[in-house]
Short mmCIF file of C-alpha atoms and ligand atoms in Angstrom, two decimals:
data_model
loop_
_atom_site.label_atom_id
_atom_site.label_comp_id
_atom_site.label_asym_id
_atom_site.label_seq_id
_atom_site.Cartn_x
_atom_site.Cartn_y
_atom_site.Cartn_z
CA UNK U 1 25.94 9.03 6.83
CA UNK U 2 23.52 11.40 9.40
CA UNK U 3 24.51 14.39 6.89
CA UNK U 4 22.70 12.29 3.88
CA UNK U 5 19.39 12.72 6.70
CA UNK U 6 20.03 16.17 7.41
CA UNK U 7 20.45 16.96 3.72
CA UNK U 8 16.86 15.60 3.12
CA UNK U 9 14.98 17.43 5.79
CA UNK U 10 16.63 20.54 3.65
CA UNK U 11 15.94 20.28 1.08
CA UNK U 12 12.17 18.81 0.87
CA UNK U 13 10.70 20.43 4.26
CA UNK U 14 7.94 20.06 5.44
CA UNK U 15 8.08 16.70 3.87
CA UNK U 16 7.09 14.75 7.04
CA UNK U 17 5.95 11.59 5.58
CA UNK U 18 8.77 11.19 3.37
CA UNK U 19 11.28 11.91 6.14
CA UNK U 20 10.24 8.86 8.17
CA UNK U 21 10.32 6.58 5.63
CA UNK U 22 14.02 7.95 4.25
CA UNK U 23 14.72 7.43 8.00
CA UNK U 24 13.71 4.44 8.64
CA UNK U 25 15.40 2.58 5.97
CA UNK U 26 18.86 4.59 6.48
CA UNK U 27 18.78 3.23 10.07
CA UNK U 28 17.98 -0.41 8.57
CA UNK U 29 20.96 -0.94 5.55
CA UNK U 30 23.84 0.96 7.75
CA UNK U 31 25.00 -2.56 7.65
CA UNK U 32 24.87 -3.12 4.28
CA UNK U 33 26.33 -0.35 3.29
CA UNK U 34 29.36 -1.63 5.34
CA UNK U 35 29.94 -4.72 4.06
CA UNK U 36 29.82 -2.99 0.44
CA UNK U 37 31.97 0.38 0.31
CA UNK U 38 30.63 0.52 -2.77
CA UNK U 39 27.69 1.41 -2.47
CA UNK U 40 28.46 4.08 -1.01
CA UNK U 41 31.49 5.41 -3.15
CA UNK U 42 28.59 5.51 -5.84
CA UNK U 43 26.19 7.47 -3.74
CA UNK U 44 23.54 5.25 -4.12
CA UNK U 45 21.34 5.97 -1.25
CA UNK U 46 21.81 9.97 -1.69
CA UNK U 47 20.73 8.93 -5.13
CA UNK U 48 17.57 7.14 -4.38
CA UNK U 49 16.02 9.53 -2.13
CA UNK U 50 16.10 11.88 -4.97
CA UNK U 51 12.69 10.68 -7.33
CA UNK U 52 14.36 10.94 -11.77
CA UNK U 53 11.35 12.91 -12.00
CA UNK U 54 7.81 14.26 -9.88
CA UNK U 55 4.95 15.85 -11.98
CA UNK U 56 2.59 18.09 -10.44
CA UNK U 57 -0.22 19.19 -12.21
CA UNK U 58 -3.69 21.00 -12.31
CA UNK U 59 -7.01 18.96 -12.66
CA UNK U 60 -9.77 21.04 -13.55
CA UNK U 61 -12.94 20.45 -13.26
CA UNK U 62 -16.69 20.67 -13.42
CA UNK U 63 -19.41 19.52 -11.14
CA UNK U 64 -22.71 17.86 -10.77
CA UNK U 65 -23.84 22.52 -10.74
CA UNK U 66 -22.00 23.23 -13.15
CA UNK U 67 -19.17 25.25 -10.95
CA UNK U 68 -15.98 24.40 -11.53
CA UNK U 69 -13.54 22.78 -9.08
CA UNK U 70 -9.35 22.72 -9.18
CA UNK U 71 -7.58 20.48 -7.92
CA UNK U 72 -3.86 19.27 -7.85
CA UNK U 73 -2.41 16.25 -9.47
CA UNK U 74 0.76 14.51 -8.36
CA UNK U 75 3.20 11.36 -10.59
CA UNK U 76 6.36 11.24 -8.67
CA UNK U 77 8.58 8.47 -10.91
CA UNK U 78 11.27 7.43 -8.35
CA UNK U 79 13.21 4.76 -9.93
CA UNK U 80 13.27 2.68 -12.97
CA UNK U 81 16.48 0.67 -12.36
CA UNK U 82 15.32 -2.42 -12.38
CA UNK U 83 11.83 -2.34 -14.10
CA UNK U 84 9.03 0.31 -15.55
CA UNK U 85 7.42 2.64 -12.77
CA UNK U 86 5.11 1.04 -10.72
CA UNK U 87 2.97 1.73 -7.81
CA UNK U 88 -0.82 3.52 -7.58
CA UNK U 89 -2.86 6.91 -7.41
CA UNK U 90 -4.50 7.85 -4.20
CA UNK U 91 -7.55 10.50 -3.91
CA UNK U 92 -7.45 12.18 -1.18
CA UNK U 93 -8.04 15.66 0.31
CA UNK U 94 -4.56 14.53 2.96
CA UNK U 95 -2.74 13.96 -0.53
CA UNK U 96 0.55 16.25 -0.51
CA UNK U 97 3.92 16.01 -2.43
CA UNK U 98 5.59 14.57 1.03
CA UNK U 99 2.67 11.95 1.08
CA UNK U 100 3.23 10.81 -2.09
CA UNK U 101 6.82 10.87 -2.44
CA UNK U 102 6.68 8.64 1.07
CA UNK U 103 4.43 5.91 -1.09
CA UNK U 104 6.58 6.21 -4.11
CA UNK U 105 10.00 5.29 -1.80
CA UNK U 106 8.56 2.96 -0.50
CA UNK U 107 7.40 1.08 -3.70
CA UNK U 108 10.85 0.57 -4.79
CA UNK U 109 11.98 -1.64 -1.98
CA UNK U 110 8.47 -3.19 -2.05
CA UNK U 111 8.60 -3.98 -5.72
CA UNK U 112 11.93 -5.13 -5.44
CA UNK U 113 11.60 -7.34 -3.02
CA UNK U 114 8.53 -9.24 -5.34
CA UNK U 115 11.06 -10.60 -7.46
CA UNK U 116 9.08 -9.21 -10.62
CA UNK U 117 11.14 -6.64 -12.34
CA UNK U 118 9.15 -2.89 -11.66
CA UNK U 119 10.29 0.56 -10.27
CA UNK U 120 8.97 2.55 -7.69
CA UNK U 121 6.20 5.76 -8.68
CA UNK U 122 3.78 7.08 -6.56
CA UNK U 123 0.81 9.34 -7.86
CA UNK U 124 -2.73 11.40 -6.78
CA UNK U 125 -4.91 14.05 -6.54
CA UNK U 126 -6.00 16.24 -3.51
CA UNK U 127 -9.33 15.19 -4.77
CA UNK U 128 -12.40 13.89 -2.14
CA UNK U 129 -14.16 11.25 -4.13
CA UNK U 130 -17.08 11.00 -0.70
CA UNK U 131 -20.23 12.56 -1.77
CA UNK U 132 -19.32 12.52 -5.34
CA UNK U 133 -21.52 11.64 -8.23
CA UNK U 134 -21.01 8.91 -10.38
CA UNK U 135 -20.68 11.93 -13.32
CA UNK U 136 -18.09 14.19 -10.92
CA UNK U 137 -15.79 11.15 -10.02
CA UNK U 138 -15.94 10.48 -13.94
CA UNK U 139 -14.73 14.23 -15.26
CA UNK U 140 -12.67 14.32 -12.38
CA UNK U 141 -10.93 10.99 -13.29
CA UNK U 142 -10.89 11.57 -17.50
CA UNK U 143 -9.61 15.40 -16.43
CA UNK U 144 -7.02 14.01 -14.49
CA UNK U 145 -5.60 11.32 -16.90
CA UNK U 146 -5.46 14.39 -19.87
CA UNK U 147 -2.41 14.96 -18.05
CA UNK U 148 -1.06 12.05 -16.52
CA UNK U 149 -1.28 9.87 -20.04
CA UNK U 150 1.63 11.91 -21.62
CA UNK U 151 3.99 10.51 -18.74
CA UNK U 152 3.08 7.01 -18.41
CA UNK U 153 2.89 3.80 -20.90
CA UNK U 154 3.13 -0.09 -20.51
CA UNK U 155 6.91 -0.12 -20.78
CA UNK U 156 7.33 3.26 -18.92
CA UNK U 157 4.69 3.30 -15.57
CA UNK U 158 2.06 2.01 -15.18
CA UNK U 159 -0.79 3.35 -12.70
CA UNK U 160 -2.84 1.61 -10.22
CA UNK U 161 -5.56 2.10 -7.27
CA UNK U 162 -4.98 2.96 -3.37
CA UNK U 163 -6.55 4.83 -1.34
CA UNK U 164 -10.19 5.96 -3.14
CA UNK U 165 -9.28 4.32 -6.50
CA UNK U 166 -10.77 1.33 -7.15
CA UNK U 167 -11.83 -0.64 -10.10
CA UNK U 168 -14.59 2.10 -10.95
CA UNK U 169 -11.79 5.08 -10.89
CA UNK U 170 -9.34 3.21 -13.00
CA UNK U 171 -11.64 2.08 -15.36
CA UNK U 172 -12.39 5.82 -15.74
CA UNK U 173 -8.85 6.81 -16.54
CA UNK U 174 -7.57 3.38 -18.98
CA UNK U 175 -10.49 4.48 -20.80
CA UNK U 176 -9.47 8.22 -21.27
CA UNK U 177 -5.10 7.25 -21.98
CA UNK U 178 -6.80 4.54 -24.60
CA UNK U 179 -8.56 7.25 -25.64
CA UNK U 180 -5.88 9.92 -26.13
CA UNK U 181 -2.79 7.43 -26.62
CA UNK U 182 -5.26 5.94 -29.43
CA UNK U 183 -3.85 2.36 -28.09
CA UNK U 184 -4.68 -0.10 -26.00
CA UNK U 185 -1.58 -1.18 -24.37
CA UNK U 186 -2.69 -1.87 -20.67
CA UNK U 187 -0.97 0.93 -19.26
CA UNK U 188 -3.37 0.56 -15.98
CA UNK U 189 -3.60 -2.19 -13.47
CA UNK U 190 -6.27 -3.38 -11.22
CA UNK U 191 -8.64 -2.78 -14.31
CA UNK U 192 -12.27 -4.53 -14.93
CA UNK U 193 -12.30 -8.14 -16.23
CA UNK U 194 -13.92 -7.63 -19.49
CA UNK U 195 -10.80 -4.97 -20.74
CA UNK U 196 -7.52 -6.65 -19.84
CA UNK U 197 -7.90 -7.18 -16.01
CA UNK U 198 -6.45 -10.02 -14.14
CA UNK U 199 -8.73 -12.12 -11.76
CA UNK U 200 -7.34 -11.66 -7.63
CA UNK U 201 -5.96 -7.95 -7.85
CA UNK U 202 -9.15 -6.46 -6.41
CA UNK U 203 -8.20 -9.45 -3.46
CA UNK U 204 -4.59 -9.65 -3.91
CA UNK U 205 -3.09 -7.25 -1.23
CA UNK U 206 -5.97 -8.31 1.42
CA UNK U 207 -5.16 -12.18 0.20
CA UNK U 208 -1.39 -11.56 0.46
CA UNK U 209 -1.27 -9.24 4.02
CA UNK U 210 -2.60 -13.13 5.25
CA UNK U 211 -0.52 -15.43 3.33
CA UNK U 212 2.56 -13.55 4.71
CA UNK U 213 1.08 -13.40 8.17
CA UNK U 214 0.50 -17.10 7.89
CA UNK U 215 4.05 -16.91 7.05
CA UNK U 216 5.07 -15.40 10.38
CA UNK U 217 2.88 -17.49 12.48
CA UNK U 218 4.31 -20.81 10.89
CA UNK U 219 7.91 -19.59 11.53
CA UNK U 220 6.26 -19.52 15.66
CA UNK U 221 4.61 -23.04 14.89
CA UNK U 222 1.38 -21.38 14.98
CA UNK U 223 -1.84 -20.34 12.40
CA UNK U 224 -4.52 -18.47 12.05
CA UNK U 225 -6.65 -20.97 12.69
CA UNK U 226 -8.96 -20.05 16.31
CA UNK U 227 -6.84 -16.57 16.22
CA UNK U 228 -9.00 -13.21 17.38
CA UNK U 229 -8.15 -10.68 14.59
CA UNK U 230 -8.86 -6.66 14.68
CA UNK U 231 -8.85 -5.08 11.57
CA UNK U 232 -8.66 -1.15 10.75
CA UNK U 233 -10.51 -0.13 7.70
CA UNK U 234 -12.96 -1.59 5.79
CA UNK U 235 -11.95 -0.42 2.01
CA UNK U 236 -10.16 -2.67 -0.46
CA UNK U 237 -7.31 -4.33 2.03
CA UNK U 238 -9.50 -3.96 4.92
CA UNK U 239 -12.00 -6.48 3.11
CA UNK U 240 -10.41 -9.05 1.95
CA UNK U 241 -7.66 -9.60 4.63
CA UNK U 242 -10.97 -10.09 6.59
CA UNK U 243 -12.53 -12.59 3.87
CA UNK U 244 -8.94 -14.44 3.89
CA UNK U 245 -8.67 -14.50 7.79
CA UNK U 246 -11.73 -16.20 7.99
CA UNK U 247 -11.35 -18.56 5.55
CA UNK U 248 -8.51 -20.05 7.18
CA UNK U 249 -10.23 -20.06 10.63
CA UNK U 250 -9.66 -16.96 12.43
CA UNK U 251 -12.58 -15.04 14.37
CA UNK U 252 -12.57 -11.34 13.19
CA UNK U 253 -14.60 -9.30 15.39
CA UNK U 254 -13.21 -5.44 14.47
CA UNK U 255 -13.05 -3.08 11.60
CA UNK U 256 -13.59 0.75 10.94
CA UNK U 257 -13.72 3.44 8.93
CA UNK U 258 -12.49 7.08 9.64
CA UNK U 259 -15.64 8.03 11.69
CA UNK U 260 -15.47 5.31 14.48
CA UNK U 261 -15.16 1.36 14.75
CA UNK U 262 -17.47 -1.47 15.07
CA UNK U 263 -16.94 -4.55 17.63
CA UNK U 264 -18.86 -7.58 16.49
CA UNK U 265 -17.48 -10.20 19.32
CA UNK U 266 -19.56 -12.88 18.11
CA UNK U 267 -17.64 -12.36 14.68
CA UNK U 268 -17.79 -10.17 11.69
CA UNK U 269 -20.26 -10.56 9.38
CA UNK U 270 -18.63 -9.86 6.08
CA UNK U 271 -21.56 -9.83 3.72
CA UNK U 272 -22.92 -6.93 5.44
CA UNK U 273 -19.56 -4.61 5.71
CA UNK U 274 -19.61 -6.07 1.67
CA UNK U 275 -22.65 -4.56 1.45
CA UNK U 276 -22.33 -0.87 3.21
CA UNK U 277 -19.36 -0.23 1.66
CA UNK U 278 -18.66 -2.09 -1.69
CA UNK U 279 -22.39 -1.43 -2.90
CA UNK U 280 -23.92 1.55 -1.19
CA UNK U 281 -20.51 3.49 -0.44
CA UNK U 282 -22.10 4.34 3.41
CA UNK U 283 -20.37 4.38 6.78
CA UNK U 284 -19.31 1.25 9.21
CA UNK U 285 -22.03 2.43 11.86
CA UNK U 286 -25.19 1.24 9.75
CA UNK U 287 -23.58 -2.48 10.38
CA UNK U 288 -25.20 -2.09 13.59
CA UNK U 289 -28.51 -1.13 12.42
CA UNK U 290 -28.57 -4.47 11.40
CA UNK U 291 -26.70 -6.73 14.25
CA UNK U 292 -27.60 -5.59 17.62
CA UNK U 293 -24.53 -7.73 19.17
CA UNK U 294 -22.89 -5.09 17.90
CA UNK U 295 -21.29 -2.29 19.40
CA UNK U 296 -20.07 1.29 17.55
CA UNK U 297 -18.22 3.49 18.76
CA UNK U 298 -17.34 6.87 17.16
CA UNK U 299 -13.58 7.72 16.63
CA UNK U 300 -10.47 6.22 17.50
CA UNK U 301 -9.76 3.22 20.28
CA UNK U 302 -9.78 -0.06 18.24
CA UNK U 303 -6.36 -1.25 18.81
CA UNK U 304 -7.48 -0.95 22.77
CA UNK U 305 -9.45 -4.42 21.94
CA UNK U 306 -8.25 -6.83 22.85
CA UNK U 307 -7.10 -9.91 19.96
CA UNK U 308 -4.27 -11.95 18.94
CA UNK U 309 -3.94 -10.41 15.61
CA UNK U 310 -3.40 -6.69 14.66
CA UNK U 311 -4.00 -6.00 11.21
CA UNK U 312 -4.16 -2.16 10.24
CA UNK U 313 -5.21 -2.20 6.74
CA UNK U 314 -6.66 2.04 6.50
CA UNK U 315 -3.82 4.72 6.22
CA UNK U 316 -0.42 6.09 7.91
CA UNK U 317 0.60 6.30 11.04
CA UNK U 318 -3.18 5.34 12.16
CA UNK U 319 -1.47 2.78 15.40
CA UNK U 320 0.91 4.97 17.34
CA UNK U 321 3.17 3.97 20.59
CA UNK U 322 0.17 3.86 23.13
CA UNK U 323 -1.61 2.11 20.60
CA UNK U 324 1.03 -0.79 20.57
CA UNK U 325 1.25 -0.59 24.04
CA UNK U 326 -2.19 -1.66 24.67
CA UNK U 327 -2.30 -3.51 21.98
CA UNK U 328 0.67 -5.61 23.38
CA UNK U 329 -0.91 -5.59 27.17
CA UNK U 330 -3.78 -6.87 25.53
CA UNK U 331 -2.04 -10.31 24.61
CA UNK U 332 -2.03 -9.36 20.92
CA UNK U 333 1.52 -11.48 19.41
CA UNK U 334 1.36 -10.40 15.92
CA UNK U 335 0.77 -7.81 13.74
CA UNK U 336 1.47 -7.12 9.79
CA UNK U 337 0.86 -4.04 7.66
CA UNK U 338 -2.23 -4.24 5.29
CA UNK U 339 -2.26 -0.19 4.91
CA UNK U 340 1.40 1.58 3.96
CA UNK U 341 3.46 2.68 7.40
CA UNK U 342 0.52 2.54 9.56
CA UNK U 343 2.36 1.98 12.19
CA UNK U 344 4.28 4.99 13.48
CA UNK U 345 7.80 4.62 14.56
CA UNK U 346 7.31 4.30 17.91
CA UNK U 347 4.63 1.34 17.81
CA UNK U 348 7.19 -0.34 16.22
CA UNK U 349 9.62 0.25 18.35
CA UNK U 350 7.46 -1.06 20.83
CA UNK U 351 6.62 -4.49 19.27
CA UNK U 352 10.16 -4.93 18.36
CA UNK U 353 10.90 -4.78 21.59
CA UNK U 354 8.56 -6.73 23.11
CA UNK U 355 9.16 -9.99 20.54
CA UNK U 356 5.77 -10.01 18.95
CA UNK U 357 5.68 -10.95 15.00
CA UNK U 358 5.76 -7.74 13.04
CA UNK U 359 5.44 -7.41 9.14
CA UNK U 360 6.59 -4.32 7.73
CA UNK U 361 4.35 -3.01 4.74
CA UNK U 362 6.87 -3.44 2.00
CA UNK U 363 6.98 -6.90 3.05
CA UNK U 364 2.91 -7.61 3.79
CA UNK U 365 1.48 -6.04 1.39
CA UNK U 366 3.93 -6.56 -1.99
CA UNK U 367 0.85 -8.72 -2.86
CA UNK U 368 -1.32 -6.13 -4.68
CA UNK U 369 1.81 -4.70 -6.51
CA UNK U 370 3.05 -8.45 -7.28
CA UNK U 371 -0.68 -9.19 -8.66
CA UNK U 372 -0.74 -6.00 -10.49
CA UNK U 373 2.67 -7.50 -11.83
CA UNK U 374 1.07 -10.31 -13.18
CA UNK U 375 -1.62 -8.28 -14.79
CA UNK U 376 1.20 -6.93 -16.77
CA UNK U 377 2.34 -10.42 -17.87
CA UNK U 378 -1.47 -11.46 -19.29
CA UNK U 379 -1.91 -8.44 -20.63
CA UNK U 380 1.90 -8.83 -22.55
CA UNK U 381 0.89 -12.01 -23.38
CA UNK U 382 -2.57 -11.68 -24.02
CA UNK U 383 -3.65 -14.17 -22.01
CA UNK U 384 -6.61 -14.50 -19.13
CA UNK U 385 -5.25 -16.95 -15.75
CA UNK U 386 -7.85 -18.65 -14.15
CA UNK U 387 -8.35 -17.26 -10.52
CA UNK U 388 -6.73 -20.49 -9.58
CA UNK U 389 -3.85 -20.07 -11.02
CA UNK U 390 -3.28 -16.45 -10.35
CA UNK U 391 -3.90 -16.79 -6.49
CA UNK U 392 -1.52 -19.73 -6.56
CA UNK U 393 1.32 -17.73 -7.73
CA UNK U 394 0.37 -14.26 -5.35
CA UNK U 395 0.90 -17.04 -2.82
CA UNK U 396 3.97 -18.43 -3.96
CA UNK U 397 5.25 -15.03 -4.16
CA UNK U 398 4.32 -13.67 -0.42
CA UNK U 399 5.87 -17.61 1.38
CA UNK U 400 9.86 -15.76 -1.15
CA UNK U 401 8.60 -12.40 0.28
CA UNK U 402 8.84 -14.40 3.69
CA UNK U 403 11.24 -15.89 2.99
CA UNK U 404 13.78 -13.64 2.08
CA UNK U 405 12.95 -11.10 4.60
CA UNK U 406 13.69 -13.81 7.11
CA UNK U 407 16.87 -15.05 5.86
CA UNK U 408 18.30 -11.46 5.33
CA UNK U 409 17.65 -10.56 8.85
CA UNK U 410 19.37 -13.73 10.00
CA UNK U 411 22.76 -13.05 8.13
CA UNK U 412 23.07 -9.71 9.26
CA UNK U 413 22.50 -11.04 12.48
CA UNK U 414 19.04 -9.84 13.41
CA UNK U 415 16.59 -12.72 13.43
CA UNK U 416 13.08 -12.24 13.09
CA UNK U 417 13.48 -8.60 12.58
CA UNK U 418 11.36 -8.07 9.18
CA UNK U 419 11.79 -4.59 9.12
CA UNK U 420 15.03 -4.97 8.59
CA UNK U 421 15.32 -8.03 6.32
CA UNK U 422 12.74 -6.15 4.07
CA UNK U 423 14.79 -2.91 3.42
CA UNK U 424 18.28 -4.04 3.21
CA UNK U 425 16.75 -7.39 1.20
CA UNK U 426 15.29 -4.21 -1.13
CA UNK U 427 18.00 -1.99 -1.04
CA UNK U 428 20.49 -4.09 -1.70
CA UNK U 429 19.07 -5.52 -4.98
CA UNK U 430 18.05 -1.82 -6.29
CA UNK U 431 21.97 -0.86 -4.94
CA UNK U 432 23.27 -3.79 -7.30
CA UNK U 433 21.30 -2.76 -10.46
CA UNK U 434 22.10 1.20 -10.29
CA UNK U 435 26.36 0.32 -9.83
CA UNK U 436 25.56 -1.73 -12.79
CA UNK U 437 23.37 1.11 -14.89
CA UNK U 438 26.24 3.95 -14.02
CA UNK U 439 25.87 7.38 -12.25
CA UNK U 440 22.80 8.63 -13.35
P1 NDP R 501 -9.84 2.25 0.17
O1 NDP R 501 -9.62 3.72 0.14
O2 NDP R 501 -10.64 1.18 -0.10
O3 NDP R 501 -9.88 1.83 1.54
C1 NDP R 501 -9.42 2.69 2.67
C2 NDP R 501 -10.37 2.54 3.73
O4 NDP R 501 -9.18 2.93 5.37
C3 NDP R 501 -11.48 3.41 3.81
O5 NDP R 501 -12.29 2.42 5.09
C4 NDP R 501 -10.97 4.73 4.93
O6 NDP R 501 -12.21 5.09 5.92
C5 NDP R 501 -10.35 4.77 5.96
N1 NDP R 501 -9.48 5.11 5.76
C6 NDP R 501 -8.34 6.25 5.00
N2 NDP R 501 -8.39 7.80 5.44
C7 NDP R 501 -7.88 7.47 6.66
C8 NDP R 501 -7.79 8.37 7.63
N3 NDP R 501 -7.26 9.52 7.61
N4 NDP R 501 -8.07 8.13 9.14
C9 NDP R 501 -8.68 6.41 8.97
N5 NDP R 501 -9.19 6.11 8.07
C10 NDP R 501 -8.79 6.09 7.08
O7 NDP R 501 -7.71 1.85 0.53
P2 NDP R 501 -7.48 0.92 -0.11
O8 NDP R 501 -7.95 -0.19 1.27
O9 NDP R 501 -7.05 0.61 -0.91
O10 NDP R 501 -5.90 1.13 0.76
C11 NDP R 501 -5.84 1.06 2.54
C12 NDP R 501 -3.76 1.28 3.06
O11 NDP R 501 -3.63 -0.09 1.97
C13 NDP R 501 -3.49 2.37 1.94
O12 NDP R 501 -2.40 2.98 3.04
C14 NDP R 501 -2.69 2.11 0.81
O13 NDP R 501 -1.92 2.77 0.26
C15 NDP R 501 -2.63 0.34 1.18
N6 NDP R 501 -2.18 -0.50 0.22
C16 NDP R 501 -3.20 -0.05 -0.64
C17 NDP R 501 -3.19 -1.79 -1.79
C18 NDP R 501 -4.43 -1.88 -2.90
O14 NDP R 501 -3.64 -2.23 -3.42
N7 NDP R 501 -5.48 -1.22 -2.94
C19 NDP R 501 -1.72 -1.90 -1.96
C20 NDP R 501 -0.70 -1.55 -1.25
C21 NDP R 501 -1.14 -0.73 0.57
P3 NDP R 501 -13.55 6.30 5.15
O15 NDP R 501 -14.30 5.13 4.03
O16 NDP R 501 -14.13 6.39 5.80
O17 NDP R 501 -12.80 7.00 4.18
#
């Protein structure tokens, strides 16, 4: 079977993040392939690592100075075997085909774990929204959606947000889609509340991460109450992870952005962070202008702080093996991934070896896409559910995801290993659907 990994590397050179994501799943699912030779015979894994469709396109737009700018857009539709393609769009200069493919591959298994009928996809562009005017962001989003719209649809492919794509960007793209398709069908999720969005979608990934973390702690007869927490990033996932952690009685002592981090031993004041990030789109260092007790440190180093719970919520490979050992040495007991693949393989290995409670992204951050699934349900029914109703469903989904991962890990002789539990449970569901639908 190692030939499969060699073939993935040879066929997709320089897609480092994609190789990393495939490697991790591949190593977890060996026991499933041993128990189910029919999956092996039908070459389920070999088919799964090849996207059903990949689209790359030019996005040309005009900036405020009248200069033409050109970016590259992507949509990788990985698997629609259990439902319409579903996954976010990322706008960041680091976006490449390899990054989009790693995210799309992870999305297949994550979506399967939610229990909702959603396939896996991901997309984006190497566009940097930072420092762009409102008009520039709108023109870029419209140009991007002008190409994308022909590949998506409510029962085909339903994109959402990710890094650099929030409610504002989704609004511009959903509007352009509606204009070109001449149809309102709820094709994007993460929409504004006045045009089909769902309550709790904005909070969902962060809240879901904490519901999952509470389940991990409950399994150890503990809770978030009184825990000290470090959260990386200060975007959508981080902000609502911090909000829920604080509601659950924890003390969040540090947050970051791509320039550096703030450490506030008295507890992070989230209203200040939200004003800097959500209202003024500023930098996290500005936090210290308002809170003298806090300290700003440029660069990395966040994971050298001591805490009970670490929640990496910024980007892939942001926490490496040395960071993991520093966290363990400083007494950290729980790590749950809010971002996608934020911990390197060396870091994950260290956490599992030292028996920390470790929540892998596919499971721990599935609350975002699960609530997108609830948004699709509301759109189809032409209904709007209350905040409490959506939040209750989200919490139940996260409890189910945790229970599925934990029981699957135990069934396969790996009690407590949620990495293997998530990979096996997600893969098993998708593999069965592929077998049932024949070779394609
Ligand atoms: P946002 O754009 O809202 O925030 C991203 C945050 O991470 C910002 O604070 C940003 O800092 C920081 N960041 C981004 N790139 C880097 C980098 N290369 N190095 C260091 N810091 C960086 O994105 P989201 O909060 O939506 O997404 C964060 C993570 O969560 C991603 O991995 C995403 O795939 C994952 N995720 C998101 C979901 C969602 O519903 N939004 C759902 C599931 C997973 P700066 O502002 O300086 O760039």
